[in-house]
Amino acid sequence: MSIRPVKRLIKSKPTMEGAGVHLRRAFGFGNTTDFDPFLLLDDFRNDVPEDYLAGFPWHPHRGIETITYVLAGTVEHGDSMGNRGAIAAGDVQWMTAGSGIIHQEMPKGDPAGRMHGFQLWANLPSSLKMTAPRYQEVKALDIPEIKDDDGTHVRVVCGNFWGKTGPVDGIAADPIYLDVSVPPGRRKTLPVEITRHAFAYVFAGTGKFCNASEPLEVPTEPVSWADTNPPAEADNRSLVLFDRGDELMVQAGDDGIRFLLVSGKPLEEPVAWYGPIVMNTQEQLRQAFSELDKGTFLKPPRAAKGSS
């Protein structure tokens, strides 16, 4: 068994999206090759209603899947196919945009004014870029939860882990999406298939993601490091990108640690990306925006190609 070395440790950066929603971006809109098949991760935890209530009014997507995981508050949504609904604390919405969809997402805080959650974008392979759009909405109670003997707790949103299978299925990149909590002071080894790209996003507590059997702290790039002067622990809003290996190790801090652990099989295909549309070539991108202008962006089900 080989422990995955840590490739990068970075902090998510403040940005603004939609009609003026304040959030933090862990990665996205740059070179995302190291995260393939994932394109973007946004942390929209916010306790100030004025900073999120404007939401994400009607906008298009094509060629990707968006995964929204809510921790507190609700997100009301609607789309061009006539779907309406809301995702609440603990729920997940996995939307396959495929050939094209126009939707809106409007966050509503809980009674304390909190709107907490994450949105992850996953790329679609070229063969499924124009597949028919679909939703998979999963309620909190339908997400399997595992508690290990040492108190480690895992919610399995998608994929197979420790003998449990997440409720989201039929996803092209065969991702594994976990919500992991490790108790204070515990060191935990978690399996990750060697063929996958993998990252962790810490959103509570602190910890050290180790490079070997010793509890060493992680190196960062581009700063060189030595055992005598290791960098700080991974804490809230820290993104940890792993190199290859078949397991990872984390040493939880005094308050424990909670993080998303996401992995997927890289597509290794060209990416042509502008805003909410991700295709394989610039010509396909131009065609998508031309169709938006002409009003032909949305495809009837019989015209969509491929299957999800």
PDB file of C-alpha atoms in Angstrom:
ATOM      1  CA  MET A   1       0.000   0.000   0.000  1.00  0.00           C
ATOM      2  CA  SER A   2       1.284   3.471  -0.829  1.00  0.00           C
ATOM      3  CA  ILE A   3       0.329   6.683   0.952  1.00  0.00           C
ATOM      4  CA  ARG A   4      -0.618   9.487  -1.423  1.00  0.00           C
ATOM      5  CA  PRO A   5       1.831  12.393  -1.156  1.00  0.00           C
ATOM      6  CA  VAL A   6       0.319  15.847  -0.922  1.00  0.00           C
ATOM      7  CA  LYS A   7       0.820  17.809  -4.126  1.00  0.00           C
ATOM      8  CA  ARG A   8      -0.572  21.149  -2.964  1.00  0.00           C
ATOM      9  CA  LEU A   9      -2.138  22.738   0.094  1.00  0.00           C
ATOM     10  CA  ILE A  10      -3.987  25.964  -0.678  1.00  0.00           C
ATOM     11  CA  LYS A  11      -6.689  28.165   0.830  1.00  0.00           C
ATOM     12  CA  SER A  12      -9.938  28.887  -0.992  1.00  0.00           C
ATOM     13  CA  LYS A  13     -10.155  32.470  -2.245  1.00  0.00           C
ATOM     14  CA  PRO A  14     -13.024  34.969  -1.907  1.00  0.00           C
ATOM     15  CA  THR A  15     -14.958  35.672  -5.097  1.00  0.00           C
ATOM     16  CA  MET A  16     -18.423  36.755  -6.217  1.00  0.00           C
ATOM     17  CA  GLU A  17     -20.819  34.901  -8.512  1.00  0.00           C
ATOM     18  CA  GLY A  18     -24.417  35.037  -9.686  1.00  0.00           C
ATOM     19  CA  ALA A  19     -26.213  38.282  -8.858  1.00  0.00           C
ATOM     20  CA  GLY A  20     -23.713  39.144  -6.130  1.00  0.00           C
ATOM     21  CA  VAL A  21     -23.245  36.031  -3.997  1.00  0.00           C
ATOM     22  CA  HIS A  22     -20.121  36.136  -1.826  1.00  0.00           C
ATOM     23  CA  LEU A  23     -18.383  32.759  -1.730  1.00  0.00           C
ATOM     24  CA  ARG A  24     -14.959  31.155  -1.723  1.00  0.00           C
ATOM     25  CA  ARG A  25     -13.469  29.218  -4.643  1.00  0.00           C
ATOM     26  CA  ALA A  26     -11.163  26.315  -3.859  1.00  0.00           C
ATOM     27  CA  PHE A  27     -10.259  25.759  -7.523  1.00  0.00           C
ATOM     28  CA  GLY A  28     -11.659  26.500 -10.971  1.00  0.00           C
ATOM     29  CA  PHE A  29     -11.437  28.721 -14.059  1.00  0.00           C
ATOM     30  CA  GLY A  30      -7.737  27.990 -14.494  1.00  0.00           C
ATOM     31  CA  ASN A  31      -5.700  24.940 -15.348  1.00  0.00           C
ATOM     32  CA  THR A  32      -7.703  22.193 -13.669  1.00  0.00           C
ATOM     33  CA  THR A  33      -5.743  19.282 -15.178  1.00  0.00           C
ATOM     34  CA  ASP A  34      -4.671  18.064 -11.730  1.00  0.00           C
ATOM     35  CA  PHE A  35      -8.348  17.823 -10.687  1.00  0.00           C
ATOM     36  CA  ASP A  36      -9.650  16.145 -13.891  1.00  0.00           C
ATOM     37  CA  PRO A  37     -12.545  15.195 -14.183  1.00  0.00           C
ATOM     38  CA  PHE A  38     -13.513  17.987 -11.749  1.00  0.00           C
ATOM     39  CA  LEU A  39     -13.557  21.603 -12.871  1.00  0.00           C
ATOM     40  CA  LEU A  40     -14.520  23.803  -9.948  1.00  0.00           C
ATOM     41  CA  LEU A  41     -15.337  23.730  -6.233  1.00  0.00           C
ATOM     42  CA  ASP A  42     -17.164  26.621  -4.572  1.00  0.00           C
ATOM     43  CA  ASP A  43     -17.692  26.968  -0.821  1.00  0.00           C
ATOM     44  CA  PHE A  44     -20.827  29.071  -0.333  1.00  0.00           C
ATOM     45  CA  ARG A  45     -20.955  29.016   3.473  1.00  0.00           C
ATOM     46  CA  ASN A  46     -22.201  32.434   4.512  1.00  0.00           C
ATOM     47  CA  ASP A  47     -23.900  33.857   7.610  1.00  0.00           C
ATOM     48  CA  VAL A  48     -24.855  37.253   6.152  1.00  0.00           C
ATOM     49  CA  PRO A  49     -28.141  37.076   4.186  1.00  0.00           C
ATOM     50  CA  GLU A  50     -27.367  40.286   2.265  1.00  0.00           C
ATOM     51  CA  ASP A  51     -24.321  38.502   0.814  1.00  0.00           C
ATOM     52  CA  TYR A  52     -26.227  35.557  -0.686  1.00  0.00           C
ATOM     53  CA  LEU A  53     -29.963  36.277  -1.113  1.00  0.00           C
ATOM     54  CA  ALA A  54     -29.524  37.728  -4.632  1.00  0.00           C
ATOM     55  CA  GLY A  55     -28.710  34.172  -5.645  1.00  0.00           C
ATOM     56  CA  PHE A  56     -28.017  32.744  -9.070  1.00  0.00           C
ATOM     57  CA  PRO A  57     -30.784  33.878 -11.457  1.00  0.00           C
ATOM     58  CA  TRP A  58     -31.519  32.116 -14.749  1.00  0.00           C
ATOM     59  CA  HIS A  59     -28.334  30.942 -16.482  1.00  0.00           C
ATOM     60  CA  PRO A  60     -27.361  28.152 -18.902  1.00  0.00           C
ATOM     61  CA  HIS A  61     -25.153  25.076 -18.539  1.00  0.00           C
ATOM     62  CA  ARG A  62     -23.924  22.568 -21.110  1.00  0.00           C
ATOM     63  CA  GLY A  63     -21.351  19.783 -21.051  1.00  0.00           C
ATOM     64  CA  ILE A  64     -20.987  19.416 -17.272  1.00  0.00           C
ATOM     65  CA  GLU A  65     -22.563  18.118 -14.082  1.00  0.00           C
ATOM     66  CA  THR A  66     -23.113  20.297 -11.016  1.00  0.00           C
ATOM     67  CA  ILE A  67     -23.215  18.777  -7.540  1.00  0.00           C
ATOM     68  CA  THR A  68     -24.752  20.879  -4.763  1.00  0.00           C
ATOM     69  CA  TYR A  69     -24.394  19.714  -1.150  1.00  0.00           C
ATOM     70  CA  VAL A  70     -26.245  21.769   1.469  1.00  0.00           C
ATOM     71  CA  LEU A  71     -25.224  21.850   5.134  1.00  0.00           C
ATOM     72  CA  ALA A  72     -27.561  24.606   6.440  1.00  0.00           C
ATOM     73  CA  GLY A  73     -30.387  26.637   4.926  1.00  0.00           C
ATOM     74  CA  THR A  74     -32.140  25.751   1.674  1.00  0.00           C
ATOM     75  CA  VAL A  75     -31.558  26.330  -2.042  1.00  0.00           C
ATOM     76  CA  GLU A  76     -34.714  26.777  -4.125  1.00  0.00           C
ATOM     77  CA  HIS A  77     -34.298  25.878  -7.784  1.00  0.00           C
ATOM     78  CA  GLY A  78     -36.189  25.864 -11.059  1.00  0.00           C
ATOM     79  CA  ASP A  79     -35.281  25.028 -14.641  1.00  0.00           C
ATOM     80  CA  SER A  80     -36.262  25.123 -18.300  1.00  0.00           C
ATOM     81  CA  MET A  81     -37.689  21.573 -18.089  1.00  0.00           C
ATOM     82  CA  GLY A  82     -40.296  22.725 -15.577  1.00  0.00           C
ATOM     83  CA  ASN A  83     -38.647  21.234 -12.497  1.00  0.00           C
ATOM     84  CA  ARG A  84     -39.076  23.093  -9.210  1.00  0.00           C
ATOM     85  CA  GLY A  85     -37.958  22.237  -5.728  1.00  0.00           C
ATOM     86  CA  ALA A  86     -35.641  22.922  -2.826  1.00  0.00           C
ATOM     87  CA  ILE A  87     -32.645  21.207  -1.318  1.00  0.00           C
ATOM     88  CA  ALA A  88     -32.243  21.518   2.442  1.00  0.00           C
ATOM     89  CA  ALA A  89     -29.639  20.703   5.090  1.00  0.00           C
ATOM     90  CA  GLY A  90     -27.965  17.372   4.362  1.00  0.00           C
ATOM     91  CA  ASP A  91     -29.490  17.057   0.876  1.00  0.00           C
ATOM     92  CA  VAL A  92     -27.647  16.692  -2.426  1.00  0.00           C
ATOM     93  CA  GLN A  93     -28.629  17.684  -5.945  1.00  0.00           C
ATOM     94  CA  TRP A  94     -26.664  16.133  -8.797  1.00  0.00           C
ATOM     95  CA  MET A  95     -27.577  17.857 -12.059  1.00  0.00           C
ATOM     96  CA  THR A  96     -26.375  16.548 -15.405  1.00  0.00           C
ATOM     97  CA  ALA A  97     -26.641  19.550 -17.730  1.00  0.00           C
ATOM     98  CA  GLY A  98     -25.714  17.508 -20.813  1.00  0.00           C
ATOM     99  CA  SER A  99     -26.972  19.081 -24.051  1.00  0.00           C
ATOM    100  CA  GLY A 100     -28.193  22.152 -22.226  1.00  0.00           C
ATOM    101  CA  ILE A 101     -30.373  23.458 -19.463  1.00  0.00           C
ATOM    102  CA  ILE A 102     -31.302  26.903 -18.178  1.00  0.00           C
ATOM    103  CA  HIS A 103     -31.905  27.079 -14.444  1.00  0.00           C
ATOM    104  CA  GLN A 104     -31.790  29.255 -11.380  1.00  0.00           C
ATOM    105  CA  GLU A 105     -30.639  28.589  -7.816  1.00  0.00           C
ATOM    106  CA  MET A 106     -31.847  30.902  -5.052  1.00  0.00           C
ATOM    107  CA  PRO A 107     -30.344  30.374  -1.578  1.00  0.00           C
ATOM    108  CA  LYS A 108     -32.487  30.898   1.515  1.00  0.00           C
ATOM    109  CA  GLY A 109     -30.916  30.971   4.974  1.00  0.00           C
ATOM    110  CA  ASP A 110     -32.018  29.032   8.012  1.00  0.00           C
ATOM    111  CA  PRO A 111     -33.636  30.843  11.006  1.00  0.00           C
ATOM    112  CA  ALA A 112     -30.144  31.882  12.158  1.00  0.00           C
ATOM    113  CA  GLY A 113     -29.370  33.393   8.742  1.00  0.00           C
ATOM    114  CA  ARG A 114     -26.914  30.651   7.761  1.00  0.00           C
ATOM    115  CA  MET A 115     -26.592  29.424   4.176  1.00  0.00           C
ATOM    116  CA  HIS A 116     -23.918  26.734   4.100  1.00  0.00           C
ATOM    117  CA  GLY A 117     -22.917  24.314   1.378  1.00  0.00           C
ATOM    118  CA  PHE A 118     -20.703  23.485  -1.573  1.00  0.00           C
ATOM    119  CA  GLN A 119     -21.018  23.230  -5.336  1.00  0.00           C
ATOM    120  CA  LEU A 120     -18.724  20.986  -7.346  1.00  0.00           C
ATOM    121  CA  TRP A 121     -18.550  20.893 -11.149  1.00  0.00           C
ATOM    122  CA  ALA A 122     -17.653  17.640 -12.894  1.00  0.00           C
ATOM    123  CA  ASN A 123     -16.796  17.460 -16.577  1.00  0.00           C
ATOM    124  CA  LEU A 124     -18.633  15.181 -18.983  1.00  0.00           C
ATOM    125  CA  PRO A 125     -16.695  13.075 -21.510  1.00  0.00           C
ATOM    126  CA  SER A 126     -17.032  14.060 -25.165  1.00  0.00           C
ATOM    127  CA  SER A 127     -19.381  11.111 -25.783  1.00  0.00           C
ATOM    128  CA  LEU A 128     -21.875  12.483 -23.239  1.00  0.00           C
ATOM    129  CA  LYS A 129     -21.574  16.249 -23.738  1.00  0.00           C
ATOM    130  CA  MET A 130     -24.916  16.275 -25.562  1.00  0.00           C
ATOM    131  CA  THR A 131     -26.734  13.714 -23.440  1.00  0.00           C
ATOM    132  CA  ALA A 132     -30.238  14.511 -22.187  1.00  0.00           C
ATOM    133  CA  PRO A 133     -30.278  16.645 -19.017  1.00  0.00           C
ATOM    134  CA  ARG A 134     -31.377  14.994 -15.787  1.00  0.00           C
ATOM    135  CA  TYR A 135     -31.497  15.512 -12.031  1.00  0.00           C
ATOM    136  CA  GLN A 136     -30.791  13.231  -9.121  1.00  0.00           C
ATOM    137  CA  GLU A 137     -32.060  14.757  -5.897  1.00  0.00           C
ATOM    138  CA  VAL A 138     -31.132  12.947  -2.710  1.00  0.00           C
ATOM    139  CA  LYS A 139     -32.616  13.686   0.703  1.00  0.00           C
ATOM    140  CA  ALA A 140     -30.381  13.635   3.768  1.00  0.00           C
ATOM    141  CA  LEU A 141     -31.974  10.477   5.178  1.00  0.00           C
ATOM    142  CA  ASP A 142     -31.168   8.549   1.987  1.00  0.00           C
ATOM    143  CA  ILE A 143     -27.410   9.139   2.197  1.00  0.00           C
ATOM    144  CA  PRO A 144     -25.682   6.133   3.824  1.00  0.00           C
ATOM    145  CA  GLU A 145     -23.651   6.881   6.935  1.00  0.00           C
ATOM    146  CA  ILE A 146     -20.855   4.726   8.325  1.00  0.00           C
ATOM    147  CA  LYS A 147     -19.307   4.972  11.780  1.00  0.00           C
ATOM    148  CA  ASP A 148     -16.030   3.146  12.311  1.00  0.00           C
ATOM    149  CA  ASP A 149     -14.927   1.709  15.661  1.00  0.00           C
ATOM    150  CA  ASP A 150     -12.639   4.680  16.312  1.00  0.00           C
ATOM    151  CA  GLY A 151     -15.480   7.175  15.824  1.00  0.00           C
ATOM    152  CA  THR A 152     -14.642   8.148  12.238  1.00  0.00           C
ATOM    153  CA  HIS A 153     -17.896   9.064  10.488  1.00  0.00           C
ATOM    154  CA  VAL A 154     -18.457   9.006   6.719  1.00  0.00           C
ATOM    155  CA  ARG A 155     -21.485  10.052   4.629  1.00  0.00           C
ATOM    156  CA  VAL A 156     -21.354   8.347   1.214  1.00  0.00           C
ATOM    157  CA  VAL A 157     -22.943  10.694  -1.330  1.00  0.00           C
ATOM    158  CA  CYS A 158     -21.676   8.905  -4.423  1.00  0.00           C
ATOM    159  CA  GLY A 159     -19.596   5.803  -5.150  1.00  0.00           C
ATOM    160  CA  ASN A 160     -18.622   2.810  -3.053  1.00  0.00           C
ATOM    161  CA  PHE A 161     -16.820   3.119   0.266  1.00  0.00           C
ATOM    162  CA  TRP A 162     -16.374   0.717   3.182  1.00  0.00           C
ATOM    163  CA  GLY A 163     -19.068  -1.565   1.799  1.00  0.00           C
ATOM    164  CA  LYS A 164     -21.685   1.154   1.346  1.00  0.00           C
ATOM    165  CA  THR A 165     -22.891   2.624  -1.963  1.00  0.00           C
ATOM    166  CA  GLY A 166     -24.036   6.213  -2.326  1.00  0.00           C
ATOM    167  CA  PRO A 167     -27.503   6.919  -3.784  1.00  0.00           C
ATOM    168  CA  VAL A 168     -26.251   8.916  -6.794  1.00  0.00           C
ATOM    169  CA  ASP A 169     -25.583   6.594  -9.736  1.00  0.00           C
ATOM    170  CA  GLY A 170     -24.880   6.466 -13.458  1.00  0.00           C
ATOM    171  CA  ILE A 171     -22.246   9.227 -13.355  1.00  0.00           C
ATOM    172  CA  ALA A 172     -19.753   9.197 -16.213  1.00  0.00           C
ATOM    173  CA  ALA A 173     -16.606   9.925 -14.197  1.00  0.00           C
ATOM    174  CA  ASP A 174     -17.504   7.234 -11.630  1.00  0.00           C
ATOM    175  CA  PRO A 175     -16.746   9.667  -8.797  1.00  0.00           C
ATOM    176  CA  ILE A 176     -16.560   9.001  -5.097  1.00  0.00           C
ATOM    177  CA  TYR A 177     -17.892  11.893  -2.984  1.00  0.00           C
ATOM    178  CA  LEU A 178     -17.587  11.558   0.794  1.00  0.00           C
ATOM    179  CA  ASP A 179     -18.187  13.738   3.844  1.00  0.00           C
ATOM    180  CA  VAL A 180     -15.596  12.527   6.379  1.00  0.00           C
ATOM    181  CA  SER A 181     -15.301  13.354  10.085  1.00  0.00           C
ATOM    182  CA  VAL A 182     -12.322  12.081  12.130  1.00  0.00           C
ATOM    183  CA  PRO A 183     -12.408  12.454  15.949  1.00  0.00           C
ATOM    184  CA  PRO A 184      -9.839  14.547  17.857  1.00  0.00           C
ATOM    185  CA  GLY A 185      -6.324  13.115  17.894  1.00  0.00           C
ATOM    186  CA  ARG A 186      -7.132  10.124  15.705  1.00  0.00           C
ATOM    187  CA  ARG A 187      -4.965   9.083  12.779  1.00  0.00           C
ATOM    188  CA  LYS A 188      -6.969   7.538   9.957  1.00  0.00           C
ATOM    189  CA  THR A 189      -6.037   5.818   6.701  1.00  0.00           C
ATOM    190  CA  LEU A 190      -8.626   5.984   3.920  1.00  0.00           C
ATOM    191  CA  PRO A 191      -8.504   4.004   0.660  1.00  0.00           C
ATOM    192  CA  VAL A 192      -8.460   5.811  -2.711  1.00  0.00           C
ATOM    193  CA  GLU A 193      -7.971   3.891  -5.962  1.00  0.00           C
ATOM    194  CA  ILE A 194      -4.578   4.621  -7.479  1.00  0.00           C
ATOM    195  CA  THR A 195      -6.026   5.473 -10.910  1.00  0.00           C
ATOM    196  CA  ARG A 196      -8.061   8.396  -9.526  1.00  0.00           C
ATOM    197  CA  HIS A 197      -7.347  12.057  -9.015  1.00  0.00           C
ATOM    198  CA  ALA A 198      -8.274  12.983  -5.445  1.00  0.00           C
ATOM    199  CA  PHE A 199      -8.604  16.034  -3.226  1.00  0.00           C
ATOM    200  CA  ALA A 200      -9.847  16.909   0.255  1.00  0.00           C
ATOM    201  CA  TYR A 201     -11.539  20.145   1.265  1.00  0.00           C
ATOM    202  CA  VAL A 202     -11.441  20.869   4.997  1.00  0.00           C
ATOM    203  CA  PHE A 203     -14.429  22.719   6.433  1.00  0.00           C
ATOM    204  CA  ALA A 204     -14.175  22.104  10.182  1.00  0.00           C
ATOM    205  CA  GLY A 205     -11.385  21.436  12.638  1.00  0.00           C
ATOM    206  CA  THR A 206      -7.736  20.923  11.722  1.00  0.00           C
ATOM    207  CA  GLY A 207      -5.458  18.092  10.728  1.00  0.00           C
ATOM    208  CA  LYS A 208      -2.275  16.958   9.075  1.00  0.00           C
ATOM    209  CA  PHE A 209      -2.432  14.996   5.833  1.00  0.00           C
ATOM    210  CA  CYS A 210       0.619  12.794   5.984  1.00  0.00           C
ATOM    211  CA  ASN A 211       3.095  11.734   3.327  1.00  0.00           C
ATOM    212  CA  ALA A 212       4.349   8.582   5.028  1.00  0.00           C
ATOM    213  CA  SER A 213       3.776   6.438   8.095  1.00  0.00           C
ATOM    214  CA  GLU A 214       5.115   9.250  10.261  1.00  0.00           C
ATOM    215  CA  PRO A 215       2.710  12.100  11.093  1.00  0.00           C
ATOM    216  CA  LEU A 216       4.544  14.678   9.013  1.00  0.00           C
ATOM    217  CA  GLU A 217       2.785  17.845   7.986  1.00  0.00           C
ATOM    218  CA  VAL A 218       2.209  18.473   4.313  1.00  0.00           C
ATOM    219  CA  PRO A 219       4.529  20.323   1.941  1.00  0.00           C
ATOM    220  CA  THR A 220       3.193  23.272   0.025  1.00  0.00           C
ATOM    221  CA  GLU A 221       4.136  24.625  -3.375  1.00  0.00           C
ATOM    222  CA  PRO A 222       6.140  26.550  -4.399  1.00  0.00           C
ATOM    223  CA  VAL A 223       7.777  26.947  -0.973  1.00  0.00           C
ATOM    224  CA  SER A 224      10.364  24.276  -0.189  1.00  0.00           C
ATOM    225  CA  TRP A 225      10.187  22.649   3.197  1.00  0.00           C
ATOM    226  CA  ALA A 226      12.065  20.524   5.685  1.00  0.00           C
ATOM    227  CA  ASP A 227      11.045  18.426   8.651  1.00  0.00           C
ATOM    228  CA  THR A 228      12.420  21.125  10.931  1.00  0.00           C
ATOM    229  CA  ASN A 229      10.084  23.783   9.535  1.00  0.00           C
ATOM    230  CA  PRO A 230       6.834  22.222   8.307  1.00  0.00           C
ATOM    231  CA  PRO A 231       3.880  24.383   7.221  1.00  0.00           C
ATOM    232  CA  ALA A 232       0.727  24.888   9.247  1.00  0.00           C
ATOM    233  CA  GLU A 233      -2.007  22.299   9.563  1.00  0.00           C
ATOM    234  CA  ALA A 234      -4.806  22.044   7.053  1.00  0.00           C
ATOM    235  CA  ASP A 235      -7.679  23.977   8.590  1.00  0.00           C
ATOM    236  CA  ASN A 236     -11.045  25.454   7.613  1.00  0.00           C
ATOM    237  CA  ARG A 237     -11.221  26.339   3.893  1.00  0.00           C
ATOM    238  CA  SER A 238      -8.009  24.420   3.069  1.00  0.00           C
ATOM    239  CA  LEU A 239      -7.844  22.406  -0.153  1.00  0.00           C
ATOM    240  CA  VAL A 240      -5.481  19.437  -0.192  1.00  0.00           C
ATOM    241  CA  LEU A 241      -4.590  18.021  -3.621  1.00  0.00           C
ATOM    242  CA  PHE A 242      -3.093  14.534  -3.522  1.00  0.00           C
ATOM    243  CA  ASP A 243      -0.595  12.875  -5.833  1.00  0.00           C
ATOM    244  CA  ARG A 244      -0.863   9.203  -6.815  1.00  0.00           C
ATOM    245  CA  GLY A 245      -1.166   6.369  -4.303  1.00  0.00           C
ATOM    246  CA  ASP A 246      -3.825   3.941  -3.079  1.00  0.00           C
ATOM    247  CA  GLU A 247      -4.588   5.420   0.332  1.00  0.00           C
ATOM    248  CA  LEU A 248      -4.300   8.677   2.237  1.00  0.00           C
ATOM    249  CA  MET A 249      -3.580   9.354   5.871  1.00  0.00           C
ATOM    250  CA  VAL A 250      -4.904  12.138   8.079  1.00  0.00           C
ATOM    251  CA  GLN A 251      -4.017  13.008  11.658  1.00  0.00           C
ATOM    252  CA  ALA A 252      -6.911  14.892  13.251  1.00  0.00           C
ATOM    253  CA  GLY A 253      -6.162  17.918  15.450  1.00  0.00           C
ATOM    254  CA  ASP A 254      -7.454  18.716  18.931  1.00  0.00           C
ATOM    255  CA  ASP A 255     -10.954  19.537  17.653  1.00  0.00           C
ATOM    256  CA  GLY A 256     -11.111  16.715  15.129  1.00  0.00           C
ATOM    257  CA  ILE A 257     -11.398  17.349  11.396  1.00  0.00           C
ATOM    258  CA  ARG A 258     -14.219  17.266   8.842  1.00  0.00           C
ATOM    259  CA  PHE A 259     -13.643  17.370   5.111  1.00  0.00           C
ATOM    260  CA  LEU A 260     -15.038  16.482   1.726  1.00  0.00           C
ATOM    261  CA  LEU A 261     -13.038  13.698   0.076  1.00  0.00           C
ATOM    262  CA  VAL A 262     -13.619  13.583  -3.667  1.00  0.00           C
ATOM    263  CA  SER A 263     -11.998  11.379  -6.291  1.00  0.00           C
ATOM    264  CA  GLY A 264     -12.676  10.520  -9.920  1.00  0.00           C
ATOM    265  CA  LYS A 265     -11.178   8.893 -12.980  1.00  0.00           C
ATOM    266  CA  PRO A 266      -9.515  11.511 -15.200  1.00  0.00           C
ATOM    267  CA  LEU A 267     -11.082  11.977 -18.639  1.00  0.00           C
ATOM    268  CA  GLU A 268      -7.831  13.250 -20.206  1.00  0.00           C
ATOM    269  CA  GLU A 269      -9.739  15.113 -22.912  1.00  0.00           C
ATOM    270  CA  PRO A 270      -9.280  18.657 -24.245  1.00  0.00           C
ATOM    271  CA  VAL A 271     -11.276  21.330 -22.428  1.00  0.00           C
ATOM    272  CA  ALA A 272     -12.821  24.413 -24.042  1.00  0.00           C
ATOM    273  CA  TRP A 273     -14.444  26.407 -21.263  1.00  0.00           C
ATOM    274  CA  TYR A 274     -16.191  29.729 -20.995  1.00  0.00           C
ATOM    275  CA  GLY A 275     -18.384  30.547 -18.019  1.00  0.00           C
ATOM    276  CA  PRO A 276     -21.104  27.936 -17.472  1.00  0.00           C
ATOM    277  CA  ILE A 277     -20.402  25.965 -20.668  1.00  0.00           C
ATOM    278  CA  VAL A 278     -17.611  23.389 -21.014  1.00  0.00           C
ATOM    279  CA  MET A 279     -16.960  21.628 -24.322  1.00  0.00           C
ATOM    280  CA  ASN A 280     -13.963  19.999 -26.047  1.00  0.00           C
ATOM    281  CA  THR A 281     -13.254  22.508 -28.821  1.00  0.00           C
ATOM    282  CA  GLN A 282     -13.532  26.247 -29.351  1.00  0.00           C
ATOM    283  CA  GLU A 283     -15.855  25.595 -32.274  1.00  0.00           C
ATOM    284  CA  GLN A 284     -18.263  23.671 -30.018  1.00  0.00           C
ATOM    285  CA  LEU A 285     -18.100  26.537 -27.550  1.00  0.00           C
ATOM    286  CA  ARG A 286     -18.897  29.100 -30.252  1.00  0.00           C
ATOM    287  CA  GLN A 287     -21.791  26.945 -31.440  1.00  0.00           C
ATOM    288  CA  ALA A 288     -23.240  26.761 -27.909  1.00  0.00           C
ATOM    289  CA  PHE A 289     -23.216  30.535 -27.465  1.00  0.00           C
ATOM    290  CA  SER A 290     -24.566  31.025 -30.992  1.00  0.00           C
ATOM    291  CA  GLU A 291     -27.465  28.717 -30.116  1.00  0.00           C
ATOM    292  CA  LEU A 292     -28.098  30.740 -26.974  1.00  0.00           C
ATOM    293  CA  ASP A 293     -28.359  33.877 -29.099  1.00  0.00           C
ATOM    294  CA  LYS A 294     -30.670  32.188 -31.614  1.00  0.00           C
ATOM    295  CA  GLY A 295     -32.902  30.547 -29.020  1.00  0.00           C
ATOM    296  CA  THR A 296     -31.969  27.008 -30.125  1.00  0.00           C
ATOM    297  CA  PHE A 297     -29.810  26.103 -27.118  1.00  0.00           C
ATOM    298  CA  LEU A 298     -32.344  23.796 -25.448  1.00  0.00           C
ATOM    299  CA  LYS A 299     -32.767  20.455 -27.195  1.00  0.00           C
ATOM    300  CA  PRO A 300     -35.899  18.294 -27.214  1.00  0.00           C
ATOM    301  CA  PRO A 301     -35.246  14.904 -25.571  1.00  0.00           C
ATOM    302  CA  ARG A 302     -35.311  13.030 -28.855  1.00  0.00           C
ATOM    303  CA  ALA A 303     -32.540  15.237 -30.269  1.00  0.00           C
ATOM    304  CA  ALA A 304     -30.117  14.744 -27.382  1.00  0.00           C
ATOM    305  CA  LYS A 305     -27.327  12.279 -28.107  1.00  0.00           C
ATOM    306  CA  GLY A 306     -25.765   9.717 -25.821  1.00  0.00           C
ATOM    307  CA  SER A 307     -27.120   8.456 -22.550  1.00  0.00           C
ATOM    308  CA  SER A 308     -26.455   9.162 -18.927  1.00  0.00           C
TER     309      SER A 308
END
